[in-house]
Amino acid sequence: MPIDELHPYYPPLTPITSPWMHEVVKDHSLLSDLFEQYGCSPINLHHLQPFADNYKAYETVLEKHDLQHTIFFARKANRCKDFAREAARLGFGVDTASYRELKQCLDLGCNADKLICTAAVKTERLVQLALNNDVLMVLDNADECRLVNRLASQLGKKPKVGIRISGFNYKGDKLYSRFGFDIADVVSFIRQCLGVEKEFNKLRFDGFHFHLDGYSVKQRGAALLQTIELTDQLQQLDISTSFIDIGGGFLTNYLSDKAEWESFWDVLKKAIQGKRAPLTFRNNGLGYKMINGQLHGSPDVYPYYNETPKEQFLDNVLSFQHKNGETAACLLHKRDIEIRMEPGRSLLAQTGMTIARVAHRKRDARGNWLVGLEMNRSQLSSSSADFLLDPLFIPLQSSGTKKELTPVYFTGAFCLEQDIILKRKIVLPHLPEIGDVTAFPNTAGYMMHFYETESHLLEKTTNLVTHSKLPFSFIPDEN
Ligand SMILES: *Cc1c(COP(=O)(O)O)cnc(C)c1O
């Protein structure tokens, strides 16, 4: 089929990509060398420059609002040690969520005041490490306060702590979270339990922390204003707050074209309704489904296309207005409260790419082309129902092959019917040869690592990192 007929049929989702990615994709001898040298697939490639650029973009917004600030990179979003090392080198903060994450940052020489520990479960070993190194912990519940108080007492420490909160009021409801103290109770908890001559006599309240699910600027703004109100209530009790930490969850925009995004959903809905051939594996609705002949549901995927990514999102939250007309930033500034944030995914925007080799091609009984890749779905996985970016096809073995557009599904190495790398059908310029390469761009935030397993004793991905300008030299991450 010619492209004009195929594209409306299988709408493209063109990813935002960076020059370094294009250089890599173009350089067939570099790619051949990497696969040969490391003898495995997939390989995760990383470039550290965009990491620093993303950080600077946040910093610029915080400076524009004239706020004291610390930005902590959420370490959990990517396993490579090199991001932690780079954060230490450039003086960013790092948000750690386990013993090893914290230990590694300390060993890399991160300053204690640039580290924070927000682990959802805090072991004695982790708490001791944080206490011994004066790293601020964000506490989630009374049992944690008890544990930290007991160990602090044993170690002769009087740690400053952050208190995690949730249950913000929004449109007449409370925003549910399993984390943190409820905002309705937290002021009396702090007053009654924290500090000298109280139950948790070693702990010193230093600030509040929250991290919201979802990507609503209004919810984030409302939560920030309500937290500022809590600090005012505490101030009346003579308890001051030095920081408010608004967590992570800043949007990343992955796609370059709004029309493509909208058209994809239109066409998908038609397919789910049986009005056209499927464009996802086994007609997966990605959150939509038919019930009694009616289309129900909503997209169960990350908002890959969005218009308020990263620093715009932050700017909107800080510019969110209190009912008296003052912005959140202005209220923070007046109170001399430091703003803190913990972006993970968004600091990793444009820093990574996953490349995988084609192992085989076949047709299924329905006539679909299935292209088996030397990788599995845990190596490109998140809580989103699909990774909705077109991969970049690299005809390492088949360059010069005549164009003949071929829609395919990419399948993986697990013995599972569901091991489909992308649920979306992808239109390739021609049927790939064995040894051709598929590059999945912008996978560094969660996609490549967060859910990776060693099922079947398949080896974990090799992670390579570069810092350089051309020609690139990729070096293994030492994690
Ligand atoms: C996961 C997490 C983050 C980072 O979230 P991103 O969506 O990657 O920005 C920050 N803070 C806390 C407490 C988290 O759990």
Short mmCIF file of C-alpha atoms and ligand atoms in Angstrom, two decimals:
data_model
loop_
_atom_site.label_atom_id
_atom_site.label_comp_id
_atom_site.label_asym_id
_atom_site.label_seq_id
_atom_site.Cartn_x
_atom_site.Cartn_y
_atom_site.Cartn_z
CA MET A 1 0.00 0.00 0.00
CA PRO A 2 1.30 3.53 -0.68
CA ILE A 3 2.15 5.68 2.31
CA ASP A 4 -0.80 8.07 1.94
CA GLU A 5 -3.20 5.19 2.26
CA LEU A 6 -1.30 3.46 5.04
CA HIS A 7 -0.70 6.39 7.34
CA PRO A 8 -4.30 7.33 7.99
CA TYR A 9 -4.78 3.64 8.50
CA TYR A 10 -1.93 3.28 10.99
CA PRO A 11 -1.42 6.84 12.26
CA PRO A 12 2.23 7.55 13.06
CA LEU A 13 3.25 8.85 16.47
CA THR A 14 6.42 10.75 15.73
CA PRO A 15 8.67 10.95 18.79
CA ILE A 16 10.60 14.00 19.90
CA THR A 17 14.23 13.01 19.48
CA SER A 18 17.62 14.62 20.02
CA PRO A 19 20.55 15.15 17.68
CA TRP A 20 22.64 12.59 19.60
CA MET A 21 20.02 9.93 18.90
CA HIS A 22 20.11 10.70 15.18
CA GLU A 23 23.88 10.54 15.14
CA VAL A 24 23.76 7.10 16.72
CA VAL A 25 21.03 5.81 14.43
CA LYS A 26 22.95 6.99 11.35
CA ASP A 27 26.21 5.43 12.43
CA HIS A 28 25.83 1.81 11.36
CA SER A 29 29.40 0.90 12.10
CA LEU A 30 29.11 2.22 15.67
CA LEU A 31 25.97 0.14 16.16
CA SER A 32 27.51 -3.01 14.68
CA ASP A 33 30.55 -2.52 16.90
CA LEU A 34 28.44 -2.09 20.03
CA PHE A 35 26.43 -5.26 19.39
CA GLU A 36 29.60 -7.15 18.60
CA GLN A 37 31.59 -5.82 21.52
CA TYR A 38 28.92 -6.45 24.14
CA GLY A 39 27.47 -9.54 22.49
CA CYS A 40 23.95 -8.87 23.66
CA SER A 41 20.68 -7.19 22.91
CA PRO A 42 19.02 -4.98 23.90
CA ILE A 43 21.48 -2.25 24.81
CA ASN A 44 20.47 0.92 26.61
CA LEU A 45 22.35 3.98 25.43
CA HIS A 46 22.50 7.12 27.52
CA HIS A 47 23.73 10.65 26.95
CA LEU A 48 24.29 12.79 30.03
CA GLN A 49 24.08 16.24 28.46
CA PRO A 50 20.26 16.50 28.35
CA PHE A 51 20.18 15.60 32.07
CA ALA A 52 22.06 18.78 32.95
CA ASP A 53 19.96 20.80 30.48
CA ASN A 54 16.70 19.59 32.04
CA TYR A 55 17.97 20.47 35.49
CA LYS A 56 18.96 23.97 34.35
CA ALA A 57 15.51 24.54 32.87
CA TYR A 58 13.91 23.87 36.27
CA GLU A 59 16.45 26.01 38.02
CA THR A 60 15.73 28.93 35.70
CA VAL A 61 12.03 28.86 36.63
CA LEU A 62 12.80 28.69 40.35
CA GLU A 63 15.17 31.61 40.03
CA LYS A 64 12.64 33.59 38.03
CA HIS A 65 10.24 33.25 40.97
CA ASP A 66 13.07 34.24 43.29
CA LEU A 67 12.67 31.17 45.47
CA GLN A 68 15.19 29.36 47.61
CA HIS A 69 15.19 25.88 46.17
CA THR A 70 16.71 22.43 45.96
CA ILE A 71 16.04 20.04 43.09
CA PHE A 72 16.49 16.36 43.94
CA PHE A 73 16.78 13.87 41.10
CA ALA A 74 14.52 10.87 41.88
CA ARG A 75 17.17 8.15 41.67
CA LYS A 76 14.65 5.35 41.20
CA ALA A 77 13.67 6.42 37.66
CA ASN A 78 16.82 4.89 36.13
CA ARG A 79 19.27 2.34 37.46
CA CYS A 80 22.48 3.77 35.98
CA LYS A 81 24.92 4.97 38.57
CA ASP A 82 26.23 7.56 36.14
CA PHE A 83 23.20 9.79 36.66
CA ALA A 84 23.86 9.83 40.40
CA ARG A 85 27.53 10.51 39.71
CA GLU A 86 26.64 13.33 37.32
CA ALA A 87 24.21 14.77 39.87
CA ALA A 88 26.99 14.74 42.47
CA ARG A 89 29.42 16.35 40.02
CA LEU A 90 27.01 19.13 39.07
CA GLY A 91 25.80 19.68 42.63
CA PHE A 92 22.17 18.60 42.12
CA GLY A 93 20.30 16.93 44.92
CA VAL A 94 19.33 13.27 44.79
CA ASP A 95 16.18 11.70 46.21
CA THR A 96 16.96 8.18 47.42
CA ALA A 97 14.46 5.45 48.17
CA SER A 98 16.49 2.48 49.43
CA TYR A 99 19.64 1.62 51.37
CA ARG A 100 21.68 0.99 48.24
CA GLU A 101 20.50 4.15 46.52
CA LEU A 102 21.51 6.22 49.53
CA LYS A 103 24.78 4.37 50.13
CA GLN A 104 25.81 4.80 46.53
CA CYS A 105 25.17 8.55 46.59
CA LEU A 106 27.16 8.92 49.81
CA ASP A 107 30.01 6.90 48.31
CA LEU A 108 29.92 9.14 45.24
CA GLY A 109 30.50 12.10 47.50
CA CYS A 110 27.07 13.75 47.38
CA ASN A 111 26.73 16.28 50.20
CA ALA A 112 24.29 15.31 52.94
CA ASP A 113 22.32 18.52 52.41
CA LYS A 114 21.82 17.51 48.77
CA LEU A 115 20.39 14.14 49.73
CA ILE A 116 16.96 13.16 50.91
CA CYS A 117 15.48 9.78 51.74
CA THR A 118 11.84 9.18 50.83
CA ALA A 119 11.88 5.36 50.93
CA ALA A 120 8.36 3.93 51.20
CA VAL A 121 9.70 1.28 53.58
CA LYS A 122 12.56 2.25 55.86
CA THR A 123 14.68 -0.55 57.28
CA GLU A 124 16.81 -0.11 60.40
CA ARG A 125 19.91 -0.29 58.24
CA LEU A 126 18.66 2.51 56.00
CA VAL A 127 17.63 4.70 58.93
CA GLN A 128 21.01 4.21 60.62
CA LEU A 129 22.81 5.13 57.43
CA ALA A 130 20.73 8.28 57.02
CA LEU A 131 21.16 9.26 60.69
CA ASN A 132 24.89 8.65 60.72
CA ASN A 133 25.29 10.84 57.65
CA ASP A 134 22.77 13.53 58.63
CA VAL A 135 20.58 12.86 55.59
CA LEU A 136 17.06 14.19 55.96
CA MET A 137 14.36 11.52 55.97
CA VAL A 138 10.78 12.12 54.98
CA LEU A 139 8.56 10.24 57.42
CA ASP A 140 5.31 8.66 56.41
CA ASN A 141 3.65 7.35 59.57
CA ALA A 142 3.90 7.13 63.34
CA ASP A 143 5.70 3.76 63.29
CA GLU A 144 8.44 5.31 61.21
CA CYS A 145 8.69 8.21 63.64
CA ARG A 146 9.04 5.66 66.46
CA LEU A 147 11.79 3.77 64.63
CA VAL A 148 13.75 6.89 63.73
CA ASN A 149 13.34 8.30 67.24
CA ARG A 150 14.61 5.07 68.83
CA LEU A 151 17.63 4.78 66.54
CA ALA A 152 18.39 8.50 66.84
CA SER A 153 18.40 8.13 70.58
CA GLN A 154 20.83 5.19 70.37
CA LEU A 155 23.11 7.09 68.01
CA GLY A 156 22.93 10.36 69.96
CA LYS A 157 21.32 12.23 67.04
CA LYS A 158 18.58 14.84 66.85
CA PRO A 159 17.57 14.65 63.23
CA LYS A 160 15.57 17.18 61.31
CA VAL A 161 12.77 15.37 59.53
CA GLY A 162 10.28 16.00 56.77
CA ILE A 163 6.69 14.90 57.19
CA ARG A 164 4.86 13.43 54.23
CA ILE A 165 1.24 14.49 53.86
CA SER A 166 -1.75 13.61 51.69
CA GLY A 167 -5.53 13.86 51.57
CA PHE A 168 -5.67 17.30 49.97
CA ASN A 169 -9.12 18.75 49.38
CA TYR A 170 -9.99 19.04 45.75
CA LYS A 171 -13.38 19.78 44.24
CA GLY A 172 -15.21 18.64 47.36
CA ASP A 173 -13.29 15.37 47.70
CA LYS A 174 -10.03 14.29 49.26
CA LEU A 175 -7.24 13.18 46.92
CA TYR A 176 -6.49 9.66 48.07
CA SER A 177 -2.96 8.42 48.62
CA ARG A 178 -1.69 5.45 50.59
CA PHE A 179 1.27 7.58 51.61
CA GLY A 180 1.66 10.16 54.31
CA PHE A 181 -0.27 11.71 57.19
CA ASP A 182 -3.71 13.12 56.48
CA ILE A 183 -3.64 16.91 56.30
CA ALA A 184 -6.60 17.06 58.68
CA ASP A 185 -4.55 15.46 61.48
CA VAL A 186 -0.98 16.42 60.79
CA VAL A 187 -0.83 19.74 62.63
CA SER A 188 -2.06 18.22 65.88
CA PHE A 189 0.24 15.23 65.37
CA ILE A 190 3.27 17.50 65.03
CA ARG A 191 2.21 19.64 67.98
CA GLN A 192 1.53 16.69 70.26
CA CYS A 193 4.20 14.19 69.28
CA LEU A 194 7.26 15.83 67.76
CA GLY A 195 10.01 17.59 69.70
CA VAL A 196 11.47 18.07 73.14
CA GLU A 197 9.51 16.38 75.95
CA LYS A 198 7.15 14.74 73.47
CA GLU A 199 6.88 11.09 72.42
CA PHE A 200 9.30 11.63 69.53
CA ASN A 201 11.65 13.83 71.48
CA LYS A 202 14.65 13.43 69.18
CA LEU A 203 12.85 14.52 66.00
CA ARG A 204 12.83 18.10 64.81
CA PHE A 205 10.17 19.07 62.30
CA ASP A 206 11.75 20.77 59.29
CA GLY A 207 9.26 20.68 56.44
CA PHE A 208 6.44 19.05 54.53
CA HIS A 209 6.57 16.71 51.58
CA PHE A 210 3.93 15.44 49.19
CA HIS A 211 3.97 13.56 45.90
CA LEU A 212 0.77 13.37 43.88
CA ASP A 213 -0.30 10.85 41.31
CA GLY A 214 -1.49 12.16 37.99
CA TYR A 215 -0.55 15.28 36.09
CA SER A 216 -3.03 17.96 37.07
CA VAL A 217 -1.53 21.43 37.58
CA LYS A 218 -4.66 22.43 39.50
CA GLN A 219 -4.35 19.54 41.93
CA ARG A 220 -0.66 20.25 42.44
CA GLY A 221 -1.35 23.97 42.92
CA ALA A 222 -4.19 23.28 45.37
CA ALA A 223 -1.98 20.87 47.33
CA LEU A 224 0.79 23.45 47.54
CA LEU A 225 -1.59 26.18 48.78
CA GLN A 226 -3.06 23.84 51.38
CA THR A 227 0.43 22.94 52.56
CA ILE A 228 1.28 26.62 52.92
CA GLU A 229 -1.84 26.96 55.09
CA LEU A 230 -0.55 24.15 57.31
CA THR A 231 2.72 26.02 57.77
CA ASP A 232 0.74 29.08 58.89
CA GLN A 233 -1.13 27.00 61.45
CA LEU A 234 2.18 25.63 62.74
CA GLN A 235 3.68 29.10 62.86
CA GLN A 236 0.91 30.13 65.23
CA LEU A 237 2.15 27.35 67.50
CA ASP A 238 5.69 28.70 67.11
CA ILE A 239 6.77 25.82 64.92
CA SER A 240 8.49 27.03 61.77
CA THR A 241 8.71 25.29 58.44
CA SER A 242 11.84 25.62 56.40
CA PHE A 243 10.79 23.77 53.24
CA ILE A 244 7.90 22.39 51.24
CA ASP A 245 8.79 19.53 48.93
CA ILE A 246 6.31 19.10 46.08
CA GLY A 247 7.65 15.71 44.95
CA GLY A 248 7.93 14.62 41.34
CA GLY A 249 5.51 13.79 38.57
CA PHE A 250 6.36 16.67 36.27
CA LEU A 251 5.19 15.93 32.76
CA THR A 252 7.49 14.93 29.95
CA ASN A 253 6.32 15.45 26.38
CA TYR A 254 7.37 12.60 24.10
CA LEU A 255 5.53 13.37 20.88
CA SER A 256 5.96 16.06 18.31
CA ASP A 257 2.51 16.32 16.78
CA LYS A 258 -0.86 16.94 18.37
CA ALA A 259 -2.79 15.99 15.22
CA GLU A 260 -1.10 12.58 15.12
CA TRP A 261 -2.00 11.97 18.76
CA GLU A 262 -5.63 12.88 18.24
CA SER A 263 -5.88 10.91 15.05
CA PHE A 264 -4.39 7.85 16.74
CA TRP A 265 -7.13 7.84 19.37
CA ASP A 266 -9.86 8.39 16.77
CA VAL A 267 -8.64 5.49 14.71
CA LEU A 268 -8.11 3.27 17.76
CA LYS A 269 -11.68 3.86 18.93
CA LYS A 270 -12.97 2.88 15.48
CA ALA A 271 -10.94 -0.31 15.66
CA ILE A 272 -12.28 -1.17 19.12
CA GLN A 273 -15.80 -0.66 17.80
CA GLY A 274 -15.07 -3.09 14.98
CA LYS A 275 -15.37 -0.39 12.33
CA ARG A 276 -11.92 -1.08 10.91
CA ALA A 277 -9.08 -3.59 11.21
CA PRO A 278 -7.20 -3.62 14.55
CA LEU A 279 -4.17 -1.37 14.92
CA THR A 280 -3.15 -2.86 18.25
CA PHE A 281 -2.28 -6.46 19.09
CA ARG A 282 -5.49 -8.48 19.41
CA ASN A 283 -7.33 -5.18 19.21
CA ASN A 284 -6.15 -4.08 22.66
CA GLY A 285 -8.17 -1.00 23.65
CA LEU A 286 -5.42 0.63 25.78
CA GLY A 287 -8.11 1.44 28.34
CA TYR A 288 -11.16 1.43 26.05
CA LYS A 289 -13.49 -1.51 25.71
CA MET A 290 -16.89 -2.41 24.34
CA ILE A 291 -19.64 -3.21 26.84
CA ASN A 292 -23.06 -4.11 25.42
CA GLY A 293 -22.22 -2.55 22.10
CA GLN A 294 -21.04 0.74 23.65
CA LEU A 295 -17.52 2.11 23.87
CA HIS A 296 -16.43 2.63 27.48
CA GLY A 297 -13.27 3.63 29.30
CA SER A 298 -10.49 6.15 28.84
CA PRO A 299 -6.82 5.96 27.82
CA ASP A 300 -4.82 3.87 30.25
CA VAL A 301 -1.53 5.32 29.08
CA TYR A 302 0.90 8.06 30.00
CA PRO A 303 -0.07 11.38 28.36
CA TYR A 304 2.77 11.00 25.86
CA TYR A 305 1.59 14.10 24.05
CA ASN A 306 1.08 17.10 26.32
CA GLU A 307 1.60 20.83 26.14
CA THR A 308 2.85 21.61 29.65
CA PRO A 309 5.99 19.55 30.08
CA LYS A 310 8.73 19.98 32.66
CA GLU A 311 9.52 23.62 33.46
CA GLN A 312 6.16 24.85 32.08
CA PHE A 313 4.41 22.51 34.48
CA LEU A 314 6.49 23.81 37.38
CA ASP A 315 5.90 27.41 36.34
CA ASN A 316 2.14 26.81 36.24
CA VAL A 317 2.15 25.22 39.70
CA LEU A 318 4.16 28.10 41.18
CA SER A 319 1.91 30.63 39.47
CA PHE A 320 -1.21 28.97 40.81
CA GLN A 321 -3.28 31.62 42.59
CA HIS A 322 -4.61 31.70 46.09
CA LYS A 323 -8.13 33.13 46.34
CA ASN A 324 -6.60 36.39 47.57
CA GLY A 325 -4.86 36.68 44.19
CA GLU A 326 -1.33 35.91 45.35
CA THR A 327 0.57 33.16 43.63
CA ALA A 328 1.93 30.12 45.43
CA ALA A 329 5.45 31.36 44.66
CA CYS A 330 4.71 34.73 46.23
CA LEU A 331 3.28 33.11 49.38
CA LEU A 332 6.39 30.93 49.72
CA HIS A 333 8.69 33.86 49.17
CA LYS A 334 6.95 35.97 51.83
CA ARG A 335 7.32 33.18 54.36
CA ASP A 336 10.91 32.47 53.44
CA ILE A 337 10.06 28.84 52.76
CA GLU A 338 12.37 26.88 50.47
CA ILE A 339 10.74 24.97 47.64
CA ARG A 340 11.98 21.47 46.94
CA MET A 341 11.10 19.07 44.17
CA GLU A 342 12.00 15.52 43.12
CA PRO A 343 11.63 15.05 39.39
CA GLY A 344 12.66 11.66 38.03
CA ARG A 345 11.23 10.97 34.60
CA SER A 346 11.39 14.57 33.41
CA LEU A 347 15.07 15.05 34.31
CA LEU A 348 15.76 12.00 32.16
CA ALA A 349 13.90 13.33 29.12
CA GLN A 350 15.99 12.76 25.98
CA THR A 351 18.80 11.03 27.87
CA GLY A 352 18.20 7.42 26.80
CA MET A 353 17.43 5.05 23.96
CA THR A 354 17.01 1.27 23.83
CA ILE A 355 18.33 -0.60 20.79
CA ALA A 356 17.40 -4.20 20.00
CA ARG A 357 18.24 -6.67 17.24
CA VAL A 358 15.76 -8.48 15.05
CA ALA A 359 15.90 -12.24 15.67
CA HIS A 360 13.20 -13.53 13.31
CA ARG A 361 10.19 -12.62 11.17
CA LYS A 362 7.04 -14.68 10.76
CA ARG A 363 3.39 -14.43 9.85
CA ASP A 364 0.69 -15.37 12.33
CA ALA A 365 -2.53 -17.16 11.31
CA ARG A 366 -4.26 -13.81 10.85
CA GLY A 367 -1.68 -12.64 8.37
CA ASN A 368 0.10 -10.20 10.72
CA TRP A 369 3.86 -9.88 10.46
CA LEU A 370 5.48 -10.62 13.82
CA VAL A 371 9.05 -9.40 14.21
CA GLY A 372 10.83 -11.16 17.08
CA LEU A 373 13.31 -8.90 18.89
CA GLU A 374 16.15 -9.99 21.13
CA MET A 375 14.56 -8.38 24.17
CA ASN A 376 11.54 -8.87 26.40
CA ARG A 377 8.72 -6.69 27.56
CA SER A 378 10.17 -6.11 31.03
CA GLN A 379 12.91 -4.12 29.29
CA LEU A 380 10.46 -1.57 27.89
CA SER A 381 7.78 -1.33 30.46
CA SER A 382 5.91 1.06 32.72
CA SER A 383 2.49 1.29 34.29
CA SER A 384 1.25 2.72 30.98
CA ALA A 385 -0.66 0.22 28.80
CA ASP A 386 1.67 0.91 25.86
CA PHE A 387 4.72 2.99 24.95
CA LEU A 388 3.16 5.15 22.26
CA LEU A 389 6.19 6.35 20.31
CA ASP A 390 7.23 5.15 16.88
CA PRO A 391 10.56 3.37 17.10
CA LEU A 392 13.39 4.29 14.74
CA PHE A 393 14.16 1.48 12.32
CA ILE A 394 17.83 0.90 11.51
CA PRO A 395 18.40 -1.35 8.47
CA LEU A 396 21.78 -2.58 9.62
CA GLN A 397 21.57 -5.62 7.35
CA SER A 398 19.06 -4.41 4.83
CA SER A 399 20.12 -0.89 3.85
CA GLY A 400 19.28 -0.32 0.21
CA THR A 401 16.28 -2.66 0.28
CA LYS A 402 13.43 -1.39 -1.85
CA LYS A 403 10.73 0.43 0.09
CA GLU A 404 7.62 -1.61 0.66
CA LEU A 405 5.76 -0.37 3.69
CA THR A 406 5.07 -3.25 6.05
CA PRO A 407 3.01 -3.05 9.24
CA VAL A 408 4.42 -5.30 11.96
CA TYR A 409 4.10 -6.18 15.63
CA PHE A 410 7.29 -6.49 17.68
CA THR A 411 7.34 -9.57 19.87
CA GLY A 412 9.65 -10.50 22.75
CA ALA A 413 11.59 -13.40 24.22
CA PHE A 414 9.33 -14.42 27.11
CA CYS A 415 7.29 -17.62 26.72
CA LEU A 416 4.17 -15.57 27.16
CA GLU A 417 1.48 -14.77 24.63
CA GLN A 418 1.51 -11.27 26.11
CA ASP A 419 5.17 -10.57 25.43
CA ILE A 420 4.46 -7.96 22.81
CA ILE A 421 7.02 -5.15 22.97
CA LEU A 422 4.69 -2.50 21.54
CA LYS A 423 0.97 -3.19 21.39
CA ARG A 424 0.65 -0.81 18.49
CA LYS A 425 1.22 -2.02 14.96
CA ILE A 426 4.23 -0.21 13.51
CA VAL A 427 4.69 0.55 9.83
CA LEU A 428 8.27 -0.22 8.71
CA PRO A 429 9.72 0.85 5.36
CA HIS A 430 10.12 -2.84 4.44
CA LEU A 431 10.21 -6.19 6.16
CA PRO A 432 13.37 -6.20 8.31
CA GLU A 433 16.20 -8.66 7.86
CA ILE A 434 17.58 -10.66 10.76
CA GLY A 435 20.16 -8.46 12.49
CA ASP A 436 18.42 -5.19 11.64
CA VAL A 437 17.92 -2.93 14.62
CA THR A 438 15.00 -1.16 16.25
CA ALA A 439 15.70 1.87 18.41
CA PHE A 440 13.14 2.92 21.01
CA PRO A 441 13.82 6.57 21.79
CA ASN A 442 13.49 8.35 25.12
CA THR A 443 13.26 5.28 27.34
CA ALA A 444 15.55 6.37 30.21
CA GLY A 445 12.74 7.46 32.55
CA TYR A 446 11.36 4.19 34.02
CA MET A 447 10.78 2.43 30.66
CA MET A 448 14.08 0.58 30.45
CA HIS A 449 14.68 -0.37 34.07
CA PHE A 450 11.82 -0.05 36.49
CA TYR A 451 10.11 -3.37 35.78
CA GLU A 452 13.05 -5.26 34.33
CA THR A 453 13.31 -8.88 35.49
CA GLU A 454 15.66 -11.78 34.83
CA SER A 455 12.87 -14.25 34.04
CA HIS A 456 14.06 -17.25 31.98
CA LEU A 457 17.50 -16.26 33.32
CA LEU A 458 17.67 -13.83 30.44
CA GLU A 459 20.36 -11.35 31.20
CA LYS A 460 19.64 -7.78 32.12
CA THR A 461 20.26 -5.08 29.55
CA THR A 462 23.70 -3.65 29.11
CA ASN A 463 23.76 0.04 30.01
CA LEU A 464 26.18 2.28 28.17
CA VAL A 465 26.74 5.95 28.83
CA THR A 466 28.43 8.79 27.03
CA HIS A 467 29.11 12.35 27.86
CA SER A 468 30.99 13.17 24.75
CA LYS A 469 30.36 15.11 21.62
CA LEU A 470 31.00 13.33 18.32
CA PRO A 471 32.45 10.80 17.84
CA PHE A 472 30.62 9.13 20.70
CA SER A 473 32.42 6.75 22.96
CA PHE A 474 29.97 4.73 25.02
CA ILE A 475 31.26 3.29 28.26
CA PRO A 476 29.48 0.72 30.47
CA ASP A 477 27.70 2.10 33.49
CA GLU A 478 29.33 0.48 36.51
CA ASN A 479 26.19 -0.27 38.43
C1 LIG B 1 8.51 8.40 42.07
C2 LIG B 1 8.66 9.54 42.96
C3 LIG B 1 9.22 10.72 42.45
C4 LIG B 1 9.60 10.93 41.01
O1 LIG B 1 8.46 10.96 40.18
P1 LIG B 1 8.61 11.28 38.62
O2 LIG B 1 7.24 11.00 38.09
O3 LIG B 1 9.62 10.35 38.08
O4 LIG B 1 9.00 12.69 38.49
C5 LIG B 1 9.45 11.75 43.36
N1 LIG B 1 9.11 11.64 44.66
C6 LIG B 1 8.55 10.52 45.16
C7 LIG B 1 8.21 10.46 46.60
C8 LIG B 1 8.30 9.44 44.33
O5 LIG B 1 7.72 8.34 44.83
#
